[in-house]
Amino acid sequence: MSEKLRLRFTKEGRAVYISHLDLMRTMQRAFQRAGYGLKYSEGFNPHPILSILLPLGVGTSSVCELMDFQLAQETDLAALPDALTAAMPEGIRVLETYPEGRKVRELKWLRISGVLEYDTADVLAVRDGLQRFFAQETILIRKKTKRGEGESDIAPAIRSIGFAAEARRILLSAVISAQEPTLNPDLLVSALAQLAPELKPDYAEFTRQAVYDAEMKEFR
Amino acid sequence: MDKRLKRILPRVQKPARYTGGEYREIIKDKAAVDLRMAFCFPDVYEIGMSNVGMRILYSTINALDGVWCERVFAPWDDMEREMRENGIPLYALESGDPLTAFDAIGFSLGYEVAYTTVLDMLDLGGIPLHAAERTALLPLVFAGGSSCCNPEPMADFLDLMVLGEGEAMDNEVLLLLNRAKREGWDKRRFLRAAADIPGVYVPSLYDVAYHADGTIASVTPKDGAPETVTKRLVRDFENSPFPTDQIVPSTEIVHDRVNLELFRGCVRGCRFCQAGQIYRPVRSRSAEKLVAQGIEALEKSGYQEITLSSLSSSDYRQLGELCDGLLDYCVPRSIGLALPSLRADNFSMDIMQRVQKVRKSGLTFAPEAGTQRLRDAINKNVREEDLLESCRVAFAGGWNNVKLYFMLGLPTETDEDVLGIAQIANDVLHCWRENAANKNRGVRITISTSCFIPKPHTPFQWEKQVSREEYLRRVRLLRDNLTARNVVYNWHDAETSEIECILSRGDRRIGAVIEQVWRSGGRLEAWSDFFRYDRWTKALEDCGIDGGFYTTRERGAQERMPWDHINMGVKKEFLLRERARAYEGALSPDCRHGCENCGARALNGGACDV
Ligand code: SF4
């Protein structure tokens, strides 16, 4: 009876500091507040059926988050986005709800934008440096893994990347691998810190802009 | 958001507690309000947001036209370091504005060990610490909360303190301040006028003189300030505001649930318990109203848990009705109902079993003392038979986890009383063996002890605290006699209790010690992570103060207490009478079985809800 539903929402502003676990709790409560009963799992310790497709790191903004859920009762979906948004903390807006979302494993690419701040460096020189750095065939970085330190090449996870210089900052736009492998945008900065410290920004923030499948068609 | 703040947030633990922006945070137009108040809680967000009093006052103050009340919490140490290094002053969550932008800065003081955090927050906010250094009318720095029942240790730092329940008077203080601001009064004029508001204590209007032996000779009011300041309370608790539309934090806090206050005060007169004395008399809210408020708060917050709070839930007359009313709503929605502070009696166990159908937690009792003789002396009216009967019902019903809380160092305690705790542990274990529904699951009995702290406005306010060495000797004695494998023993350290004792019963000279400890790095000391005993002993030494004067010294019945000019309702004669009874080992009836004329009745217009 109750079908699988998908929600597209934003996480911006002060809400970017809400952790994944806290976001799950917040979502659950927002559904309650908005008067939509979530469907619970069966079993000894029932919990609401909610899952966020690509957990977002703390500090990163997004205008394309996806979450799957099920409702206890059939409901008019048209009213749901606004009602849920009204029950959310600042910075979370529900954009749309729809049934029959595509399978999670078909999600492949992620378009991100970034703002890299440089307090003193010459941004034009840095921009050229960044372009050269990310044009390399391989970018081997050290990564902490479950088994200690490991090396990994992040270059294949970057489909395209471009930079534009502004006063004291550089705007980044890139398409990176969303899963298998997952490239956390913060790793772009780690790579600079490890391999080209002179290019490392004094501060960086990223926003997820859109998600795509393997053919670069929008993923819904 | 402040750019500098944006840069440090990714580096600190749990950044969501520093951003505000939660659901139902109150935002007003700062250009359009007349008065801005910073409600400061001297602990981290997770603790402060769990405080019911703060939730109520945030709502009642913001209900005032032209006043905007915002929240300020203490940062954890990583955040504080970043803030100081980057020159970010302590700010309020709603607007992000620093403390210096506010007209009124009010602290909630519920735990004396947090005093150094108050100084740290003022300093981090760029506010001068001493009331005397702040010569302008604004900002006004004040405090309220239970610790203010002895206002003296913090007298140097606060312009005024509000005694009793904030919703009864905070708004009067703020409206007066608003008027003073509008009419351009100087600070002296304002403080003098504020002292006329019942419940307001202005420390600078009192001169304290000492005898050669260090005890207090006199406390003299100046400028026509009242001789004694009497606490204020909410008389009509049934109809006093309970905000059902509270902020819902976006990050997990300690009490992450709806909290319903059943009543204020307590009918039991446990002689060691400060809360039981200073919140008198009992005023309750009807079950009908509580059920409605509870459901409304659940719906508006989306919380999946509700807890009933009071000093002794079993004494709530309509407990059965209340639980039934809430369970009818909660059970079908898988919402948990928690019922702490139950007494060990049959009626309570019956309720407990009904409630715990939803979620089964551990069972907690506080017999406080190991023998009937000592329980009678402290007027803790719990008999071992009742405790064991409750355990029997619980074990038969499938519980296998019992926690028992005791104090060591209570007046008249002997080794026999200490060993009595071990005896109770054995009896409970035996009870489990006889009655357990399923022995294969085993049992866990946890015994916890803390060191008794004599507190102001209690019958034991004159008593000495046992030394740390003596407390530890009693801990060892008990530990050596708790041999069963299923019994776990935890003891609270005596260092914090000793410092808490000094801060609770201190006079104005202790202010310098608090400041010295803060200057040597003390803050967030309510957390064992940050409490350092040697910092306190060093500061006491530097200030030339003997800590023993405040702890291990018995005070004479004639001695003037630092808080004698503060009237919390219970009269000194009553406290002395109760103290004498303690030494006789005689019980006093609870308020419902015989009024002892404690004095609190007068505060409520001559009526106690009994
Ligand atoms: S006046 Fe009597 S009934 Fe009222 S709180 Fe005091 S002892 Fe209890």
mmCIF file of C-alpha atoms in Angstrom, chain A residues 13-19 21-23 25-26 28-35 40 45-46 58-59 85-91 117-119 168-169 202-205, chain B residues 1 3 5-11 14-16 19-25 27 93-96 248-252 256-257 298-304 333-335:
data_model
loop_
_atom_site.group_PDB
_atom_site.id
_atom_site.type_symbol
_atom_site.label_atom_id
_atom_site.label_comp_id
_atom_site.label_asym_id
_atom_site.label_seq_id
_atom_site.Cartn_x
_atom_site.Cartn_y
_atom_site.Cartn_z
ATOM 1 C CA GLY A 13 23.247 28.501 5.476
ATOM 2 C CA ARG A 14 23.352 27.654 9.165
ATOM 3 C CA ALA A 15 21.943 24.183 8.436
ATOM 4 C CA VAL A 16 25.197 23.027 6.825
ATOM 5 C CA TYR A 17 26.588 22.317 10.294
ATOM 6 C CA ILE A 18 23.895 19.762 11.102
ATOM 7 C CA SER A 19 25.529 16.335 11.026
ATOM 8 C CA LEU A 21 22.805 11.694 12.246
ATOM 9 C CA ASP A 22 21.232 14.900 13.539
ATOM 10 C CA LEU A 23 19.696 15.506 10.126
ATOM 11 C CA ARG A 25 16.505 13.021 13.641
ATOM 12 C CA THR A 26 15.525 16.464 12.390
ATOM 13 C CA GLN A 28 11.887 12.520 11.478
ATOM 14 C CA ARG A 29 10.670 15.288 13.778
ATOM 15 C CA ALA A 30 9.806 17.589 10.901
ATOM 16 C CA PHE A 31 7.504 14.912 9.449
ATOM 17 C CA GLN A 32 5.826 14.600 12.855
ATOM 18 C CA ARG A 33 5.447 18.359 13.185
ATOM 19 C CA ALA A 34 4.017 18.682 9.705
ATOM 20 C CA GLY A 35 1.509 15.959 10.551
ATOM 21 C CA TYR A 40 7.947 2.345 10.698
ATOM 22 C CA ASN A 45 12.907 -1.938 17.707
ATOM 23 C CA PRO A 46 10.782 -0.169 15.106
ATOM 24 C CA VAL A 58 29.366 18.767 7.748
ATOM 25 C CA GLY A 59 30.091 22.207 6.322
ATOM 26 C CA THR A 85 9.629 23.212 4.739
ATOM 27 C CA ALA A 86 7.572 25.135 7.284
ATOM 28 C CA ALA A 87 8.537 22.527 9.893
ATOM 29 C CA MET A 88 12.275 22.649 9.143
ATOM 30 C CA PRO A 89 15.119 24.534 10.784
ATOM 31 C CA GLU A 90 16.519 27.493 8.881
ATOM 32 C CA GLY A 91 18.369 26.460 5.706
ATOM 33 C CA GLU A 117 39.494 32.007 -0.399
ATOM 34 C CA TYR A 118 43.049 33.360 -0.591
ATOM 35 C CA ASP A 119 43.878 36.109 1.886
ATOM 36 C CA ARG A 168 40.783 37.262 -3.167
ATOM 37 C CA ARG A 169 38.995 34.126 -4.214
ATOM 38 C CA ASP A 202 42.984 29.793 3.398
ATOM 39 C CA TYR A 203 39.395 28.675 3.480
ATOM 40 C CA ALA A 204 37.175 26.667 1.144
ATOM 41 C CA GLU A 205 33.506 25.846 0.993
ATOM 42 C CA MET B 1 27.201 34.481 9.473
ATOM 43 C CA LYS B 3 33.243 35.214 8.171
ATOM 44 C CA LEU B 5 33.206 32.144 12.534
ATOM 45 C CA LYS B 6 32.697 30.303 9.257
ATOM 46 C CA ARG B 7 36.379 29.568 9.134
ATOM 47 C CA ILE B 8 36.627 28.077 12.598
ATOM 48 C CA LEU B 9 33.411 26.051 12.690
ATOM 49 C CA PRO B 10 34.745 23.251 10.441
ATOM 50 C CA ARG B 11 37.559 22.712 12.938
ATOM 51 C CA LYS B 14 29.767 19.533 17.073
ATOM 52 C CA PRO B 15 29.606 22.907 15.306
ATOM 53 C CA ALA B 16 25.785 22.860 15.110
ATOM 54 C CA THR B 19 25.076 28.392 14.937
ATOM 55 C CA GLY B 20 21.486 28.852 16.086
ATOM 56 C CA GLY B 21 18.911 28.664 13.318
ATOM 57 C CA GLU B 22 16.948 25.872 14.974
ATOM 58 C CA TYR B 23 13.279 25.319 14.363
ATOM 59 C CA ARG B 24 11.258 27.951 16.277
ATOM 60 C CA GLU B 25 14.170 30.099 17.313
ATOM 61 C CA ILE B 27 13.939 36.273 15.632
ATOM 62 C CA LEU B 93 22.829 32.400 18.767
ATOM 63 C CA GLU B 94 19.849 34.246 17.314
ATOM 64 C CA SER B 95 21.515 37.381 15.957
ATOM 65 C CA GLY B 96 25.176 36.421 16.193
ATOM 66 C CA VAL B 248 13.670 22.077 18.748
ATOM 67 C CA PRO B 249 17.468 21.775 18.638
ATOM 68 C CA SER B 250 18.939 20.506 15.380
ATOM 69 C CA THR B 251 21.647 18.663 17.264
ATOM 70 C CA GLU B 252 21.252 16.184 20.077
ATOM 71 C CA ASP B 256 16.120 15.669 23.944
ATOM 72 C CA ARG B 257 12.409 15.338 24.644
ATOM 73 C CA LEU B 298 4.674 16.545 21.294
ATOM 74 C CA GLU B 299 2.756 17.567 18.207
ATOM 75 C CA LYS B 300 4.472 20.903 17.890
ATOM 76 C CA SER B 301 7.978 19.560 18.467
ATOM 77 C CA GLY B 302 7.846 16.176 16.762
ATOM 78 C CA TYR B 303 9.631 14.623 19.738
ATOM 79 C CA GLN B 304 9.295 10.891 20.224
ATOM 80 C CA ARG B 333 2.436 6.438 18.158
ATOM 81 C CA SER B 334 5.447 4.607 19.671
ATOM 82 C CA ILE B 335 6.226 7.660 21.797
#
